[in-house]
Amino acid sequence: MTSKLEQLKQFTTVVADTGDIDAIAHLQPVDATTNPSLLLKAAALPRYAEHLKSAMSRCQGDVGLACDLFAVAVGQEILKLIPGRISTEVDARLSFDSQAMIQRAERLIGLYEQAGIGRERVLIKIASTWEGIRAAEQLEKAGIQTNLTLLFSFTQAVACAEAGVFLISPFVGRIYDWHKKHEGRDYESVEDPGVQSVSRIYDYYKAHGYATVVMGASFRNVGQIEALAGCDRLTISPELLGQLGEASGTLERRLAPGRGSEPRISLDEASFRWGLNEDAMATEKLAEGIRQFARDQEKLEALLKALA
């Protein structure tokens, strides 16, 4: 019998959530994603030492540009091994400035194109703030496709679909973490709040014909992944991909179009902010995620400055 990973690939596009070239070469995903935390880990690997030095030597003293150059260098290496796309993230400290996010996204795409990588192979990752969603809306109209990350609520998902973003990354594991901590209990399979959140978003999108791709992210265990089999895409760590690759048994498809029945809703800025405010988990995890990525961005900058 084929492994559960091979079965999953039959109805879900598998994406590697890593900057580890060796893991990507071994696991052979279609796409790959990176973020400031993963880039910081990649920066510690010997294979990227020359890329770090090159980024700093080319940035003319602009450490923010050096970070973007390094991110694109890592993306280039990954794209040599996958047939699909790489997701590269905008500096999280810009998450409340639409124009600054647009400018940074355009710079990242420009750096990829200078390296001979077409924009059709890149997704720009942006935090799912109101400002991030508005930036993504403009970028999509300009032919730069986006991956809206740090998404924890139905409100964020609805706004992203209305804005016409290419892809969203709802964070299953971080939703699970919050509920486990606050309610003092564990969850399995379909009872998992993170699984329930992604299932609801998927059903809503399919019911109303939204083209936005749903890519579940941030998994804590293979049970969460199995419960979302059939989701458009799932971005999974090398460790959990390895476990799926070694697991036998039948993997059933859990998500498929035709199940949704929620009425279509529309959000303006006030209703978006109110909906997010009413969701304590999403409000806390969005702010926490932005802070975490910002701190890792600062650590990467410090690492690059040390090479000057």
PDB file of N, CA, C and O in Angstrom, residues 207-255:
ATOM      1  N   ALA A 207     -18.614  27.059  -1.699  1.00  0.00           N
ATOM      2  CA  ALA A 207     -20.048  27.301  -1.849  1.00  0.00           C
ATOM      3  C   ALA A 207     -20.331  28.565  -2.643  1.00  0.00           C
ATOM      4  O   ALA A 207     -21.340  28.651  -3.362  1.00  0.00           O
ATOM      5  N   HIS A 208     -19.446  29.558  -2.527  1.00  0.00           N
ATOM      6  CA  HIS A 208     -19.693  30.844  -3.171  1.00  0.00           C
ATOM      7  C   HIS A 208     -18.770  31.118  -4.358  1.00  0.00           C
ATOM      8  O   HIS A 208     -18.728  32.238  -4.870  1.00  0.00           O
ATOM      9  N   GLY A 209     -18.044  30.111  -4.793  1.00  0.00           N
ATOM     10  CA  GLY A 209     -17.275  30.206  -6.017  1.00  0.00           C
ATOM     11  C   GLY A 209     -16.052  31.093  -5.963  1.00  0.00           C
ATOM     12  O   GLY A 209     -15.606  31.593  -7.002  1.00  0.00           O
ATOM     13  N   TYR A 210     -15.491  31.297  -4.775  1.00  0.00           N
ATOM     14  CA  TYR A 210     -14.259  32.083  -4.684  1.00  0.00           C
ATOM     15  C   TYR A 210     -13.089  31.276  -5.248  1.00  0.00           C
ATOM     16  O   TYR A 210     -12.948  30.088  -4.962  1.00  0.00           O
ATOM     17  N   ALA A 211     -12.244  31.943  -6.005  1.00  0.00           N
ATOM     18  CA  ALA A 211     -11.084  31.268  -6.591  1.00  0.00           C
ATOM     19  C   ALA A 211      -9.908  31.195  -5.631  1.00  0.00           C
ATOM     20  O   ALA A 211      -8.953  30.455  -5.876  1.00  0.00           O
ATOM     21  N   THR A 212      -9.941  31.957  -4.538  1.00  0.00           N
ATOM     22  CA  THR A 212      -8.833  31.990  -3.590  1.00  0.00           C
ATOM     23  C   THR A 212      -8.518  30.586  -3.072  1.00  0.00           C
ATOM     24  O   THR A 212      -9.411  29.862  -2.622  1.00  0.00           O
ATOM     25  N   VAL A 213      -7.243  30.215  -3.136  1.00  0.00           N
ATOM     26  CA  VAL A 213      -6.781  28.897  -2.711  1.00  0.00           C
ATOM     27  C   VAL A 213      -6.668  28.849  -1.184  1.00  0.00           C
ATOM     28  O   VAL A 213      -6.165  29.790  -0.565  1.00  0.00           O
ATOM     29  N   VAL A 214      -7.137  27.766  -0.583  1.00  0.00           N
ATOM     30  CA  VAL A 214      -7.020  27.565   0.862  1.00  0.00           C
ATOM     31  C   VAL A 214      -5.851  26.619   1.120  1.00  0.00           C
ATOM     32  O   VAL A 214      -5.858  25.465   0.684  1.00  0.00           O
ATOM     33  N   MET A 215      -4.839  27.108   1.841  1.00  0.00           N
ATOM     34  CA  MET A 215      -3.667  26.292   2.154  1.00  0.00           C
ATOM     35  C   MET A 215      -3.484  26.229   3.679  1.00  0.00           C
ATOM     36  O   MET A 215      -2.958  27.153   4.293  1.00  0.00           O
ATOM     37  N   GLY A 216      -3.943  25.148   4.283  1.00  0.00           N
ATOM     38  CA  GLY A 216      -3.754  24.968   5.717  1.00  0.00           C
ATOM     39  C   GLY A 216      -2.277  24.968   6.071  1.00  0.00           C
ATOM     40  O   GLY A 216      -1.448  24.427   5.343  1.00  0.00           O
ATOM     41  N   ALA A 217      -1.941  25.586   7.216  1.00  0.00           N
ATOM     42  CA  ALA A 217      -0.537  25.740   7.612  1.00  0.00           C
ATOM     43  C   ALA A 217      -0.388  25.533   9.109  1.00  0.00           C
ATOM     44  O   ALA A 217      -1.365  25.445   9.843  1.00  0.00           O
ATOM     45  N   SER A 218       0.864  25.446   9.555  1.00  0.00           N
ATOM     46  CA  SER A 218       1.199  25.424  10.984  1.00  0.00           C
ATOM     47  C   SER A 218       0.565  24.234  11.695  1.00  0.00           C
ATOM     48  O   SER A 218      -0.282  24.383  12.568  1.00  0.00           O
ATOM     49  N   PHE A 219       1.017  23.043  11.328  1.00  0.00           N
ATOM     50  CA  PHE A 219       0.454  21.829  11.923  1.00  0.00           C
ATOM     51  C   PHE A 219       1.274  21.346  13.109  1.00  0.00           C
ATOM     52  O   PHE A 219       2.497  21.500  13.146  1.00  0.00           O
ATOM     53  N   ARG A 220       0.571  20.749  14.078  1.00  0.00           N
ATOM     54  CA  ARG A 220       1.224  20.216  15.269  1.00  0.00           C
ATOM     55  C   ARG A 220       1.343  18.698  15.229  1.00  0.00           C
ATOM     56  O   ARG A 220       2.167  18.118  15.934  1.00  0.00           O
ATOM     57  N   ASN A 221       0.505  18.025  14.433  1.00  0.00           N
ATOM     58  CA  ASN A 221       0.520  16.567  14.381  1.00  0.00           C
ATOM     59  C   ASN A 221      -0.104  16.099  13.066  1.00  0.00           C
ATOM     60  O   ASN A 221      -0.791  16.876  12.382  1.00  0.00           O
ATOM     61  N   VAL A 222       0.134  14.845  12.721  1.00  0.00           N
ATOM     62  CA  VAL A 222      -0.384  14.323  11.448  1.00  0.00           C
ATOM     63  C   VAL A 222      -1.898  14.177  11.467  1.00  0.00           C
ATOM     64  O   VAL A 222      -2.538  14.203  10.415  1.00  0.00           O
ATOM     65  N   GLY A 223      -2.485  14.065  12.665  1.00  0.00           N
ATOM     66  CA  GLY A 223      -3.938  13.962  12.750  1.00  0.00           C
ATOM     67  C   GLY A 223      -4.626  15.188  12.179  1.00  0.00           C
ATOM     68  O   GLY A 223      -5.674  15.081  11.515  1.00  0.00           O
ATOM     69  N   GLN A 224      -4.049  16.365  12.430  1.00  0.00           N
ATOM     70  CA  GLN A 224      -4.611  17.594  11.864  1.00  0.00           C
ATOM     71  C   GLN A 224      -4.538  17.578  10.342  1.00  0.00           C
ATOM     72  O   GLN A 224      -5.472  18.005   9.658  1.00  0.00           O
ATOM     73  N   ILE A 225      -3.443  17.088   9.816  1.00  0.00           N
ATOM     74  CA  ILE A 225      -3.265  17.024   8.364  1.00  0.00           C
ATOM     75  C   ILE A 225      -4.267  16.047   7.752  1.00  0.00           C
ATOM     76  O   ILE A 225      -4.940  16.353   6.754  1.00  0.00           O
ATOM     77  N   GLU A 226      -4.380  14.869   8.358  1.00  0.00           N
ATOM     78  CA  GLU A 226      -5.303  13.868   7.838  1.00  0.00           C
ATOM     79  C   GLU A 226      -6.745  14.370   7.867  1.00  0.00           C
ATOM     80  O   GLU A 226      -7.541  14.068   6.971  1.00  0.00           O
ATOM     81  N   ALA A 227      -7.096  15.158   8.887  1.00  0.00           N
ATOM     82  CA  ALA A 227      -8.463  15.668   9.005  1.00  0.00           C
ATOM     83  C   ALA A 227      -8.771  16.725   7.949  1.00  0.00           C
ATOM     84  O   ALA A 227      -9.937  17.043   7.710  1.00  0.00           O
ATOM     85  N   LEU A 228      -7.738  17.260   7.296  1.00  0.00           N
ATOM     86  CA  LEU A 228      -7.925  18.264   6.246  1.00  0.00           C
ATOM     87  C   LEU A 228      -7.549  17.730   4.867  1.00  0.00           C
ATOM     88  O   LEU A 228      -7.375  18.509   3.922  1.00  0.00           O
ATOM     89  N   ALA A 229      -7.430  16.427   4.732  1.00  0.00           N
ATOM     90  CA  ALA A 229      -7.134  15.828   3.430  1.00  0.00           C
ATOM     91  C   ALA A 229      -8.218  16.236   2.431  1.00  0.00           C
ATOM     92  O   ALA A 229      -9.408  16.084   2.693  1.00  0.00           O
ATOM     93  N   GLY A 230      -7.780  16.783   1.313  1.00  0.00           N
ATOM     94  CA  GLY A 230      -8.705  17.300   0.320  1.00  0.00           C
ATOM     95  C   GLY A 230      -8.698  18.811   0.238  1.00  0.00           C
ATOM     96  O   GLY A 230      -9.201  19.381  -0.734  1.00  0.00           O
ATOM     97  N   CYS A 231      -8.130  19.469   1.246  1.00  0.00           N
ATOM     98  CA  CYS A 231      -7.949  20.918   1.180  1.00  0.00           C
ATOM     99  C   CYS A 231      -7.106  21.251  -0.053  1.00  0.00           C
ATOM    100  O   CYS A 231      -6.285  20.439  -0.488  1.00  0.00           O
ATOM    101  N   ASP A 232      -7.292  22.444  -0.618  1.00  0.00           N
ATOM    102  CA  ASP A 232      -6.591  22.794  -1.854  1.00  0.00           C
ATOM    103  C   ASP A 232      -5.097  22.510  -1.741  1.00  0.00           C
ATOM    104  O   ASP A 232      -4.502  21.847  -2.592  1.00  0.00           O
ATOM    105  N   ARG A 233      -4.474  23.055  -0.687  1.00  0.00           N
ATOM    106  CA  ARG A 233      -3.056  22.846  -0.422  1.00  0.00           C
ATOM    107  C   ARG A 233      -2.843  22.743   1.083  1.00  0.00           C
ATOM    108  O   ARG A 233      -3.626  23.283   1.865  1.00  0.00           O
ATOM    109  N   LEU A 234      -1.768  22.078   1.456  1.00  0.00           N
ATOM    110  CA  LEU A 234      -1.348  22.020   2.849  1.00  0.00           C
ATOM    111  C   LEU A 234       0.154  22.233   2.885  1.00  0.00           C
ATOM    112  O   LEU A 234       0.896  21.550   2.171  1.00  0.00           O
ATOM    113  N   THR A 235       0.620  23.192   3.684  1.00  0.00           N
ATOM    114  CA  THR A 235       2.057  23.420   3.829  1.00  0.00           C
ATOM    115  C   THR A 235       2.510  22.788   5.135  1.00  0.00           C
ATOM    116  O   THR A 235       2.001  23.108   6.210  1.00  0.00           O
ATOM    117  N   ILE A 236       3.465  21.864   5.024  1.00  0.00           N
ATOM    118  CA  ILE A 236       3.774  20.932   6.110  1.00  0.00           C
ATOM    119  C   ILE A 236       5.278  20.921   6.365  1.00  0.00           C
ATOM    120  O   ILE A 236       6.081  20.962   5.439  1.00  0.00           O
ATOM    121  N   SER A 237       5.663  20.835   7.642  1.00  0.00           N
ATOM    122  CA  SER A 237       7.073  20.782   8.009  1.00  0.00           C
ATOM    123  C   SER A 237       7.706  19.473   7.544  1.00  0.00           C
ATOM    124  O   SER A 237       7.015  18.461   7.387  1.00  0.00           O
ATOM    125  N   PRO A 238       9.024  19.465   7.337  1.00  0.00           N
ATOM    126  CA  PRO A 238       9.698  18.227   6.932  1.00  0.00           C
ATOM    127  C   PRO A 238       9.469  17.076   7.917  1.00  0.00           C
ATOM    128  O   PRO A 238       9.320  15.927   7.499  1.00  0.00           O
ATOM    129  N   GLU A 239       9.437  17.380   9.215  1.00  0.00           N
ATOM    130  CA  GLU A 239       9.227  16.323  10.211  1.00  0.00           C
ATOM    131  C   GLU A 239       7.887  15.619  10.004  1.00  0.00           C
ATOM    132  O   GLU A 239       7.818  14.384   9.982  1.00  0.00           O
ATOM    133  N   LEU A 240       6.818  16.397   9.832  1.00  0.00           N
ATOM    134  CA  LEU A 240       5.497  15.789   9.651  1.00  0.00           C
ATOM    135  C   LEU A 240       5.354  15.166   8.267  1.00  0.00           C
ATOM    136  O   LEU A 240       4.679  14.142   8.109  1.00  0.00           O
ATOM    137  N   LEU A 241       6.013  15.747   7.253  1.00  0.00           N
ATOM    138  CA  LEU A 241       6.018  15.106   5.933  1.00  0.00           C
ATOM    139  C   LEU A 241       6.690  13.743   6.017  1.00  0.00           C
ATOM    140  O   LEU A 241       6.235  12.764   5.405  1.00  0.00           O
ATOM    141  N   GLY A 242       7.769  13.669   6.803  1.00  0.00           N
ATOM    142  CA  GLY A 242       8.453  12.396   6.985  1.00  0.00           C
ATOM    143  C   GLY A 242       7.571  11.362   7.658  1.00  0.00           C
ATOM    144  O   GLY A 242       7.555  10.185   7.275  1.00  0.00           O
ATOM    145  N   GLN A 243       6.826  11.794   8.677  1.00  0.00           N
ATOM    146  CA  GLN A 243       5.926  10.867   9.366  1.00  0.00           C
ATOM    147  C   GLN A 243       4.837  10.355   8.430  1.00  0.00           C
ATOM    148  O   GLN A 243       4.490   9.163   8.454  1.00  0.00           O
ATOM    149  N   LEU A 244       4.302  11.236   7.599  1.00  0.00           N
ATOM    150  CA  LEU A 244       3.292  10.817   6.633  1.00  0.00           C
ATOM    151  C   LEU A 244       3.882   9.869   5.602  1.00  0.00           C
ATOM    152  O   LEU A 244       3.218   8.920   5.154  1.00  0.00           O
ATOM    153  N   GLY A 245       5.118  10.120   5.237  1.00  0.00           N
ATOM    154  CA  GLY A 245       5.784   9.268   4.254  1.00  0.00           C
ATOM    155  C   GLY A 245       6.037   7.863   4.770  1.00  0.00           C
ATOM    156  O   GLY A 245       6.135   6.913   3.985  1.00  0.00           O
ATOM    157  N   GLU A 246       6.133   7.728   6.086  1.00  0.00           N
ATOM    158  CA  GLU A 246       6.379   6.419   6.696  1.00  0.00           C
ATOM    159  C   GLU A 246       5.103   5.730   7.142  1.00  0.00           C
ATOM    160  O   GLU A 246       5.124   4.550   7.511  1.00  0.00           O
ATOM    161  N   ALA A 247       3.987   6.458   7.137  1.00  0.00           N
ATOM    162  CA  ALA A 247       2.721   5.913   7.645  1.00  0.00           C
ATOM    163  C   ALA A 247       1.987   5.125   6.566  1.00  0.00           C
ATOM    164  O   ALA A 247       1.908   5.539   5.408  1.00  0.00           O
ATOM    165  N   SER A 248       1.446   3.988   6.966  1.00  0.00           N
ATOM    166  CA  SER A 248       0.636   3.172   6.055  1.00  0.00           C
ATOM    167  C   SER A 248      -0.830   3.263   6.475  1.00  0.00           C
ATOM    168  O   SER A 248      -1.173   3.922   7.442  1.00  0.00           O
ATOM    169  N   GLY A 249      -1.683   2.580   5.762  1.00  0.00           N
ATOM    170  CA  GLY A 249      -3.109   2.648   6.048  1.00  0.00           C
ATOM    171  C   GLY A 249      -3.801   3.562   5.050  1.00  0.00           C
ATOM    172  O   GLY A 249      -3.169   4.286   4.282  1.00  0.00           O
ATOM    173  N   THR A 250      -5.115   3.525   5.073  1.00  0.00           N
ATOM    174  CA  THR A 250      -5.910   4.303   4.127  1.00  0.00           C
ATOM    175  C   THR A 250      -6.120   5.717   4.630  1.00  0.00           C
ATOM    176  O   THR A 250      -6.456   5.937   5.794  1.00  0.00           O
ATOM    177  N   LEU A 251      -5.898   6.676   3.748  1.00  0.00           N
ATOM    178  CA  LEU A 251      -6.148   8.079   4.055  1.00  0.00           C
ATOM    179  C   LEU A 251      -7.385   8.520   3.278  1.00  0.00           C
ATOM    180  O   LEU A 251      -7.384   8.537   2.049  1.00  0.00           O
ATOM    181  N   GLU A 252      -8.439   8.867   4.000  1.00  0.00           N
ATOM    182  CA  GLU A 252      -9.690   9.264   3.365  1.00  0.00           C
ATOM    183  C   GLU A 252      -9.724  10.757   3.089  1.00  0.00           C
ATOM    184  O   GLU A 252      -9.203  11.549   3.867  1.00  0.00           O
ATOM    185  N   ARG A 253     -10.348  11.123   1.984  1.00  0.00           N
ATOM    186  CA  ARG A 253     -10.550  12.548   1.688  1.00  0.00           C
ATOM    187  C   ARG A 253     -11.626  13.091   2.616  1.00  0.00           C
ATOM    188  O   ARG A 253     -12.723  12.539   2.706  1.00  0.00           O
ATOM    189  N   ARG A 254     -11.323  14.197   3.304  1.00  0.00           N
ATOM    190  CA  ARG A 254     -12.267  14.778   4.264  1.00  0.00           C
ATOM    191  C   ARG A 254     -12.945  16.033   3.734  1.00  0.00           C
ATOM    192  O   ARG A 254     -14.079  16.324   4.118  1.00  0.00           O
ATOM    193  N   LEU A 255     -12.244  16.817   2.905  1.00  0.00           N
ATOM    194  CA  LEU A 255     -12.814  18.050   2.366  1.00  0.00           C
ATOM    195  C   LEU A 255     -13.045  17.905   0.870  1.00  0.00           C
ATOM    196  O   LEU A 255     -12.209  17.385   0.149  1.00  0.00           O
TER     197      LEU A 255
END
